[in-house]
Coordinates of C-alpha atoms and ligand atoms in Angstrom, one line a residue:
X182 CA 50.2 6.6 8.9
X183 CA 49.3 10.6 9.8
X184 CA 48.9 13.0 7.3
X185 CA 50.3 16.1 7.1
X186 CA 51.7 16.6 11.4
X187 CA 54.0 19.3 9.9
X188 CA 53.0 23.4 9.7
X189 CA 51.6 24.6 7.4
X190 CA 49.4 27.3 6.0
X191 CA 46.9 28.4 3.3
X192 CA 47.6 28.6 -0.1
X193 CA 46.3 31.9 -1.1
X194 CA 46.3 35.2 0.4
X195 CA 42.9 37.2 1.9
X196 CA 41.6 40.3 -0.2
X197 CA 38.6 40.8 1.0
X198 CA 36.7 40.2 4.6
X199 CA 33.1 39.1 5.7
X200 CA 32.8 40.8 9.3
X201 CA 31.0 38.3 12.0
X202 CA 28.8 38.6 14.9
X203 CA 30.1 37.5 18.8
X204 CA 27.0 37.2 20.4
X205 CA 26.1 37.0 24.1
X206 CA 25.3 33.5 25.8
X207 CA 21.7 35.4 26.6
X208 CA 21.5 36.6 23.1
X209 CA 22.2 32.7 21.8
X210 CA 19.9 31.1 24.7
X211 CA 16.8 33.3 22.6
X212 CA 17.3 33.0 18.9
X213 CA 18.1 28.6 20.1
X214 CA 14.9 29.0 21.7
X215 CA 13.3 30.9 19.0
X216 CA 14.6 28.0 16.3
X217 CA 13.0 24.9 17.8
X218 CA 16.2 23.6 19.1
X219 CA 17.5 23.1 15.5
X220 CA 20.5 24.8 13.9
X221 CA 19.4 24.7 10.6
X222 CA 16.4 27.0 11.9
X223 CA 19.2 29.9 13.3
X224 CA 19.6 33.1 11.6
X225 CA 22.9 33.3 10.1
X226 CA 23.1 36.9 11.5
X227 CA 23.4 35.1 15.2
X228 CA 26.3 32.3 14.3
X229 CA 29.8 33.2 15.3
X230 CA 31.6 30.3 12.8
X231 CA 29.4 28.6 10.6
X232 CA 30.3 24.5 10.3
X233 CA 26.5 24.1 9.3
X234 CA 27.9 22.6 5.9
X235 CA 30.5 23.0 3.5
X236 CA 27.5 23.2 1.1
X237 CA 27.6 26.1 -1.4
X238 CA 30.2 27.9 1.7
X239 CA 33.2 28.4 0.2
X240 CA 35.1 31.3 -0.7
X241 CA 35.3 31.8 -4.8
X242 CA 39.0 32.7 -5.9
X243 CA 39.7 36.6 -7.7
X244 CA 39.4 34.3 -11.0
X245 CA 36.4 32.6 -9.9
X246 CA 34.6 36.0 -9.3
X247 CA 37.0 37.4 -12.8
X248 CA 34.8 34.3 -14.8
X249 CA 31.3 35.9 -13.5
X250 CA 31.8 38.7 -15.3
X251 CA 32.3 36.6 -18.3
X252 CA 28.3 35.3 -17.9
X253 CA 26.7 34.9 -21.2
X254 CA 22.8 35.1 -20.2
X255 CA 21.6 33.9 -23.8
X256 CA 18.6 31.5 -23.3
X257 CA 20.3 29.1 -25.0
X258 CA 24.1 27.5 -25.9
X259 CA 26.1 30.3 -23.4
X260 CA 29.2 29.6 -24.1
X261 CA 30.0 28.9 -20.6
X262 CA 27.8 25.8 -20.9
X263 CA 30.6 24.9 -23.2
X264 CA 33.5 26.0 -21.1
X265 CA 31.6 23.9 -18.8
X266 CA 31.0 20.7 -20.9
X267 CA 35.7 20.9 -21.1
X268 CA 36.1 21.5 -17.6
X269 CA 34.0 18.7 -16.9
X270 CA 35.4 16.4 -19.9
X271 CA 39.0 17.4 -19.0
X272 CA 38.9 17.0 -15.2
X273 CA 36.3 14.3 -15.2
X274 CA 36.3 12.5 -18.4
X275 CA 32.8 11.8 -18.6
X276 CA 31.0 12.4 -22.1
X277 CA 28.0 14.2 -21.1
X278 CA 26.6 16.8 -19.4
X279 CA 23.2 18.4 -17.8
X280 CA 23.1 21.5 -15.9
X281 CA 21.3 20.7 -12.8
X282 CA 20.9 24.0 -9.8
X283 CA 22.6 21.7 -7.7
X284 CA 22.9 18.3 -6.4
X285 CA 19.1 16.6 -6.1
X286 CA 18.5 18.4 -9.4
X287 CA 20.8 16.1 -10.5
X288 CA 19.4 13.0 -8.1
X289 CA 16.3 13.8 -9.0
X290 CA 17.1 13.1 -13.2
X291 CA 19.2 10.4 -12.8
X292 CA 16.3 8.0 -10.5
X293 CA 13.2 9.3 -12.5
X294 CA 15.3 8.2 -15.8
X295 CA 16.8 4.9 -14.6
X296 CA 14.6 3.7 -11.5
X297 CA 10.9 1.8 -12.0
X298 CA 9.4 0.4 -9.3
X299 CA 10.4 -1.8 -7.3
X300 CA 13.9 -1.8 -8.0
X301 CA 16.6 -2.0 -6.0
X302 CA 19.6 0.6 -5.5
X303 CA 22.8 -0.3 -3.4
X304 CA 24.8 2.1 -2.4
X305 CA 27.7 2.9 -0.5
X306 CA 25.4 4.7 3.1
X307 CA 22.6 6.5 1.8
X308 CA 22.8 10.1 1.5
X309 CA 19.5 12.0 2.6
X310 CA 18.6 13.4 -0.8
X311 CA 19.7 10.3 -2.9
X312 CA 17.7 8.0 -1.1
X313 CA 14.6 10.6 -0.7
X314 CA 14.5 10.4 -4.6
X315 CA 15.5 6.8 -5.2
X316 CA 12.4 6.5 -3.0
X317 CA 10.1 9.1 -5.0
X318 CA 10.8 7.0 -7.9
X319 CA 10.1 4.2 -6.6
X320 CA 12.9 2.1 -5.6
X321 CA 14.6 1.3 -2.5
X322 CA 18.0 1.4 -1.2
X323 CA 20.2 -1.1 0.7
X324 CA 23.2 -0.1 2.2
X325 CA 26.6 -2.4 1.4
X326 CA 29.1 -0.6 2.8
X327 CA 31.8 -3.0 5.3
X328 CA 30.8 -2.8 8.5
X329 CA 33.2 -0.7 9.8
X330 CA 31.6 2.1 8.2
X331 CA 29.0 1.6 11.0
X332 CA 31.3 1.4 13.8
X333 CA 32.6 5.0 14.7
X334 CA 35.8 3.7 16.5
X335 CA 37.0 1.8 14.1
X336 CA 40.1 3.3 12.4
X337 CA 40.0 0.8 9.1
X338 CA 41.5 3.6 6.5
X339 CA 38.5 3.0 3.8
X340 CA 35.4 3.4 5.3
X341 CA 34.0 4.2 2.1
X342 CA 34.4 0.6 0.4
X343 CA 31.9 -1.8 -0.7
X344 CA 31.4 -5.1 0.6
X345 CA 31.3 -7.0 -2.5
X346 CA 29.8 -9.7 -0.7
X347 CA 26.7 -7.8 0.5
X348 CA 26.0 -6.5 -2.9
X349 CA 26.5 -9.9 -4.3
X350 CA 23.6 -11.1 -1.8
X351 CA 21.5 -8.1 -2.7
X352 CA 21.6 -9.5 -6.9
X353 CA 21.3 -13.2 -5.9
X354 CA 18.1 -12.4 -3.6
X355 CA 16.5 -9.4 -5.9
X356 CA 18.6 -10.6 -9.6
X357 CA 20.6 -7.3 -11.8
X358 CA 17.3 -6.5 -13.4
X359 CA 15.8 -5.1 -10.6
X360 CA 19.2 -3.4 -10.1
X361 CA 19.2 -0.3 -12.6
X362 CA 22.5 1.1 -10.7
X363 CA 24.7 1.2 -7.9
X364 CA 25.2 3.9 -6.3
X365 CA 28.6 5.4 -5.4
X366 CA 30.0 8.3 -3.1
X367 CA 33.1 9.8 -2.9
X368 CA 33.7 10.6 -0.1
X369 CA 30.9 8.9 2.0
X370 CA 29.4 12.5 3.9
X371 CA 27.4 10.1 6.0
X372 CA 29.9 7.9 7.2
X373 CA 32.0 11.0 8.5
X374 CA 33.6 12.4 5.2
X375 CA 34.9 8.5 4.5
X376 CA 37.2 7.4 1.2
X377 CA 36.6 4.8 -1.0
X378 CA 40.2 2.9 -2.1
X379 CA 40.6 2.6 -5.8
X380 CA 41.2 -1.0 -5.9
X381 CA 37.9 -1.2 -3.9
X382 CA 36.3 0.6 -7.0
X383 CA 38.0 -1.8 -9.5
X384 CA 37.2 -4.6 -7.7
X385 CA 33.1 -3.4 -7.5
X386 CA 33.7 -2.3 -11.3
X387 CA 34.7 -6.1 -12.4
X388 CA 31.8 -7.6 -10.1
X389 CA 29.2 -5.1 -11.3
X390 CA 30.3 -5.9 -15.0
X391 CA 29.5 -9.4 -15.0
X392 CA 25.9 -8.7 -13.8
X393 CA 25.3 -5.9 -16.4
X394 CA 24.7 -3.2 -14.1
X395 CA 26.1 0.7 -13.8
X396 CA 27.6 2.2 -11.4
X397 CA 26.1 6.0 -10.8
X398 CA 29.2 8.3 -9.2
X399 CA 27.8 10.8 -6.7
X400 CA 31.0 12.7 -7.3
X401 CA 30.6 15.9 -4.7
X402 CA 33.5 15.2 -2.9
X403 CA 35.7 13.4 -5.4
X404 CA 38.8 15.3 -5.3
X405 CA 39.1 15.0 -1.6
X406 CA 38.1 11.0 -1.8
X407 CA 41.5 11.3 -4.3
X408 CA 43.7 13.1 -2.1
X409 CA 43.0 10.4 0.7
X410 CA 43.7 7.8 -1.8
X411 CA 46.9 9.2 -3.0
X412 CA 48.2 9.3 1.2
X413 CA 46.8 6.0 2.3
X414 CA 46.7 3.6 -0.8
X415 CA 49.4 1.8 -1.6
X416 CA 51.3 2.3 -4.3
X417 CA 49.0 5.5 -5.3
X418 CA 51.5 8.2 -3.6
X419 CA 53.4 9.0 -6.2
X420 CA 50.2 10.2 -8.8
X421 CA 49.0 14.0 -9.0
X422 CA 45.0 14.1 -7.8
X423 CA 44.0 15.2 -10.7
X424 CA 45.0 11.9 -12.4
X425 CA 43.2 9.9 -9.6
X426 CA 40.5 12.2 -9.9
X427 CA 40.0 10.6 -13.8
X428 CA 40.5 7.0 -12.9
X429 CA 37.7 7.3 -10.7
X430 CA 35.4 8.7 -12.9
X431 CA 36.7 6.1 -15.6
X432 CA 35.6 3.2 -13.7
X433 CA 32.0 4.5 -13.1
X434 CA 28.9 5.1 -15.9
X435 CA 27.8 8.4 -14.9
X436 CA 27.6 11.0 -11.8
X437 CA 25.9 13.5 -10.2
X438 CA 27.8 16.6 -8.5
X439 CA 26.9 19.1 -6.0
X440 CA 29.0 21.1 -7.3
X441 CA 28.3 23.2 -4.3
X442 CA 31.2 20.9 -2.4
X443 CA 34.5 20.5 -4.2
X444 CA 34.3 22.5 -7.0
X445 CA 34.0 25.8 -4.9
X446 CA 30.6 27.5 -5.6
X447 CA 28.2 29.0 -4.3
X448 CA 25.3 27.4 -6.5
X449 CA 25.3 24.7 -8.9
X450 CA 25.7 20.6 -9.9
X451 CA 25.2 18.8 -13.0
X452 CA 24.3 15.2 -14.2
X453 CA 27.1 13.4 -16.0
X454 CA 26.8 10.3 -18.1
X455 CA 28.9 8.1 -21.0
X456 CA 25.5 7.0 -22.2
X457 CA 24.1 8.3 -24.7
X458 CA 20.3 7.2 -24.3
X459 CA 20.5 7.9 -20.6
X460 CA 22.1 11.7 -21.7
X461 CA 18.6 12.0 -24.5
X462 CA 16.8 11.2 -21.8
X463 CA 17.8 13.4 -19.3
X464 CA 17.5 16.2 -22.0
X465 CA 14.2 15.8 -22.3
X466 CA 13.0 16.1 -18.3
X467 CA 15.7 18.6 -17.5
X468 CA 13.4 20.5 -19.1
X469 CA 11.0 20.4 -17.1
X470 CA 12.5 20.5 -13.8
X471 CA 15.7 22.9 -14.5
X472 CA 15.5 24.8 -17.7
X473 CA 16.8 24.4 -20.8
X474 CA 19.9 21.7 -21.2
X475 CA 21.8 24.3 -21.1
X476 CA 22.1 25.9 -18.8
X477 CA 19.6 23.7 -15.9
X478 CA 18.6 26.3 -13.7
X479 CA 21.8 28.4 -13.9
X480 CA 23.3 31.6 -14.9
X481 CA 25.7 31.4 -17.1
X482 CA 28.0 33.3 -14.8
X483 CA 27.3 30.4 -12.6
X484 CA 28.2 28.2 -15.0
X485 CA 31.8 30.0 -16.0
X486 CA 32.7 29.9 -12.4
X487 CA 31.6 26.5 -11.8
X488 CA 34.3 25.2 -14.7
X489 CA 37.1 27.3 -13.3
X490 CA 36.0 25.6 -10.1
X491 CA 36.5 22.1 -11.4
X492 CA 40.2 23.2 -12.1
X493 CA 40.8 24.6 -8.9
X494 CA 39.2 21.9 -7.0
X495 CA 42.2 19.4 -8.3
X496 CA 44.5 21.6 -7.5
X497 CA 47.4 19.8 -5.6
X498 CA 48.0 23.3 -2.3
X499 CA 44.7 23.9 -2.6
X500 CA 43.9 20.0 -1.9
X501 CA 46.3 19.5 0.5
X502 CA 44.9 22.6 2.7
X503 CA 41.6 22.0 2.2
X504 CA 41.9 18.6 3.7
X505 CA 44.5 19.3 6.0
X506 CA 42.7 22.0 8.1
X507 CA 40.2 19.3 8.9
X508 CA 42.8 17.1 9.6
X509 CA 44.3 20.2 12.1
X510 CA 40.6 20.7 14.4
X511 CA 40.0 16.7 14.2
X512 CA 43.7 16.1 15.4
X513 CA 43.6 19.2 18.5
X514 CA 39.8 17.2 19.1
X515 CA 41.4 14.2 19.7
X516 CA 44.4 15.0 21.7
X517 CA 41.8 16.5 24.4
X518 CA 40.3 13.6 24.2
X519 CA 36.7 14.0 22.9
X520 CA 35.0 10.9 20.8
X521 CA 35.1 11.7 17.1
X522 CA 34.2 9.3 14.5
X523 CA 38.4 8.0 13.3
X524 CA 40.0 8.4 11.2
X525 CA 39.3 12.2 10.9
X526 CA 37.0 12.9 7.2
X527 CA 37.8 14.8 4.2
X528 CA 35.0 17.6 5.1
X529 CA 34.3 17.8 8.5
X530 CA 35.1 16.5 12.0
X531 CA 32.4 14.6 13.4
X532 CA 31.8 14.2 17.1
X533 CA 30.5 10.6 18.0
X534 CA 26.8 11.9 20.3
X535 CA 26.5 8.3 21.9
X536 CA 30.4 8.4 23.1
X537 CA 30.4 12.5 24.1
X538 CA 26.4 12.2 26.3
X539 CA 25.9 8.4 26.9
X540 CA 23.6 9.4 29.6
X541 CA 21.0 10.7 26.9
X542 CA 18.9 8.5 24.9
X543 CA 18.9 7.8 21.1
X544 CA 15.3 8.6 21.9
X545 CA 16.1 12.0 23.4
X546 CA 18.1 12.6 19.9
X547 CA 22.1 13.1 21.8
X548 CA 23.6 14.6 18.4
X549 CA 20.8 17.3 18.0
X550 CA 21.0 17.7 22.3
X551 CA 24.8 18.0 21.3
X552 CA 24.8 20.9 18.4
X553 CA 21.9 22.8 20.5
X554 CA 25.0 23.3 23.3
X555 CA 27.1 24.0 21.2
X556 CA 25.7 27.1 19.6
X557 CA 25.0 27.9 23.0
X558 CA 28.7 28.0 23.9
X559 CA 30.4 30.0 21.7
X560 CA 27.9 30.5 18.4
X561 CA 29.6 27.6 17.0
X562 CA 26.7 25.9 14.2
X563 CA 27.1 22.5 13.5
X564 CA 24.7 20.0 12.3
X565 CA 22.9 16.8 13.6
X566 CA 24.0 13.8 11.6
X567 CA 21.8 10.3 13.8
X568 CA 18.4 9.8 14.4
X569 CA 16.5 12.7 12.9
X570 CA 18.2 12.9 10.0
X571 CA 18.4 9.1 9.6
X572 CA 14.1 9.9 9.1
X573 CA 11.1 7.4 9.0
X574 CA 10.7 4.2 7.4
X575 CA 8.0 4.3 4.8
X576 CA 6.6 1.3 5.1
X577 CA 6.8 1.0 8.5
X578 CA 6.4 4.2 10.3
X579 CA 9.0 3.9 12.5
X580 CA 12.0 6.2 13.3
X581 CA 15.7 4.0 11.3
X582 CA 18.1 4.0 14.8
X583 CA 21.5 4.3 12.6
X584 CA 24.2 3.0 14.8
X585 CA 25.9 6.3 14.4
X586 CA 24.8 9.3 16.1
X587 CA 27.1 12.3 15.1
X588 CA 27.5 16.0 15.1
X589 CA 28.9 17.1 12.3
X590 CA 31.8 20.2 12.0
X591 CA 32.0 21.0 8.7
X592 CA 34.7 23.3 7.0
X593 CA 33.6 25.4 4.5
X594 CA 36.7 25.4 1.9
X595 CA 38.8 28.7 1.7
X596 CA 36.8 30.6 4.9
X597 CA 38.1 29.9 7.8
X598 CA 41.6 30.2 9.2
X599 CA 43.0 28.3 12.3
X600 CA 42.9 30.5 14.5
X601 CA 38.9 29.8 13.8
X602 CA 39.8 26.1 14.1
X603 CA 41.5 26.8 17.9
X604 CA 38.6 28.4 18.6
X605 CA 35.8 25.8 17.8
X606 CA 38.2 23.2 19.5
X607 CA 38.2 25.0 22.8
X608 CA 34.6 25.4 22.8
X609 CA 33.9 21.4 21.8
X610 CA 36.5 21.0 25.1
X611 CA 34.3 23.3 27.3
X612 CA 31.0 21.7 26.7
X613 CA 32.7 18.1 27.2
X614 CA 33.1 19.2 30.8
X615 CA 29.8 20.4 30.9
X616 CA 28.1 16.9 29.5
X617 CA 26.9 15.3 32.8
X618 CA 24.6 18.4 33.1
X619 CA 23.0 18.0 29.5
X620 CA 19.3 16.4 28.8
X621 CA 18.2 15.9 25.6
X622 CA 15.3 17.1 23.3
X623 CA 12.0 16.1 22.3
X624 CA 10.8 16.4 18.8
X625 CA 7.1 18.6 19.0
X626 CA 7.3 19.3 15.2
X627 CA 8.3 16.9 12.2
X628 CA 7.7 17.9 8.8
X629 CA 6.8 15.1 6.0
X630 CA 10.2 15.4 4.5
X631 CA 13.9 15.4 5.1
X632 CA 13.1 16.2 8.7
X633 CA 15.8 17.3 10.1
X634 CA 15.9 20.8 8.3
X635 CA 12.7 22.2 9.7
X636 CA 11.7 19.9 12.3
X637 CA 11.3 21.7 16.4
X638 CA 12.4 20.6 19.5
X639 CA 11.8 21.8 23.0
X640 CA 14.1 20.7 25.9
X641 CA 13.0 17.8 28.2
Ligands
PLP958 C1 25.4 17.8 -0.7 C2 25.1 16.4 -1.4 C3 24.5 15.9 -2.4 C4 22.8 17.1 -2.8 O1 23.8 18.2 -3.2 P1 22.9 19.3 -3.5 O2 23.6 20.5 -4.2 O3 22.7 20.1 -1.5 O4 21.8 19.2 -3.7 C5 23.9 14.9 -2.8 N1 25.2 13.8 -1.9 C6 26.2 14.2 -1.2 C7 27.0 13.5 -1.1 C8 26.0 15.6 -0.6 O5 27.0 15.5 0.1

């Protein structure tokens, strides 16, 4: 069922503009070389349309900016903390809140608190920082996502679903005691921004209840996931996104949030839990890693903007336009015959680099190569999500070779117009036309952790 075929426009008007630079091909070539062919290492001043990430790149509303002026910068007990706590309880339904500087701060806390060495954490695919913190705490990740998620060509609408048989196998193999929690992301970033269905989450809840296993919710894009449930899951179409978000959260025991995505702020996150013991321990540990439990590494004004952003993020007009803009770009590329991950995700369009550059072997980093070529063409910055992001197995030292070798065109919220999306689509088409002449890259510098951020490459 196609969502949003009719014309639509952004549900806001523009009050302030930020000029962006247009560069020449020679300037881009020099900048790319300087950056070691890694788009993370480009200066943003050299970028025309920045689709590197939707993280912290949203445009805040006038209400949020007004909220920034209401910052209560008291060290302890800031009124903005209580506003944020109210917003988390009202819109997400979790009882206890620990603010953190961003999502990975919350991941660090929950991993330290719940994971013991030798534990296994099953999840609907991994996310880079989530898995890194699970491993640092001595755990290992087990992938229990449905097979369709690893198949870029499958059009299954809920590729974020858990395969309950895979989870059962992990439980049979290790025992429920070795599983501190199941880690569930809404939506699944690494699968291409794919949602989990409400029914699957209910079935997962039933199975985990039977074994006394928690569900910890990576709720970074929960409103986007709820929007997809509303439009794709039978019986959900008459519900509000706000209502569906609440139900998703109610099926889990706690959550980590990168508020830099759904919640429309430039920095911020939190850990939320319904369990008093976990809350107590998190309140102890947050003091070591983030700051006091009523600010967690954030300014009061940041918490106020987050509290307001959470309310805006579940607004029907907002979420329809947000996901709609991504679908608009994705549909343009599909119509032009560009291989992308189907169905189109909620926060970005993912190019299938293996299909785009079939002559470049995975050991020559096809997605990294394609991201570099896209920047060269028109100054559009994208990100690799393939073998470079996947990293190495910590035991064998070998590269993980993921099925999915993708380039992510991530759309920031409320920042670009449909005209920008047209320019992006035209650039992808130009690179596609000259794809046969594109060769791969070799890695010449590899950092120890999350190598995709700082690795450097040279042309083969
Ligand atoms: C961004 C992200 C995180 C980590 O959050 P940060 O705010 O970047 O630390 C965790 N999970 C998912 C799914 C994300 O997209």
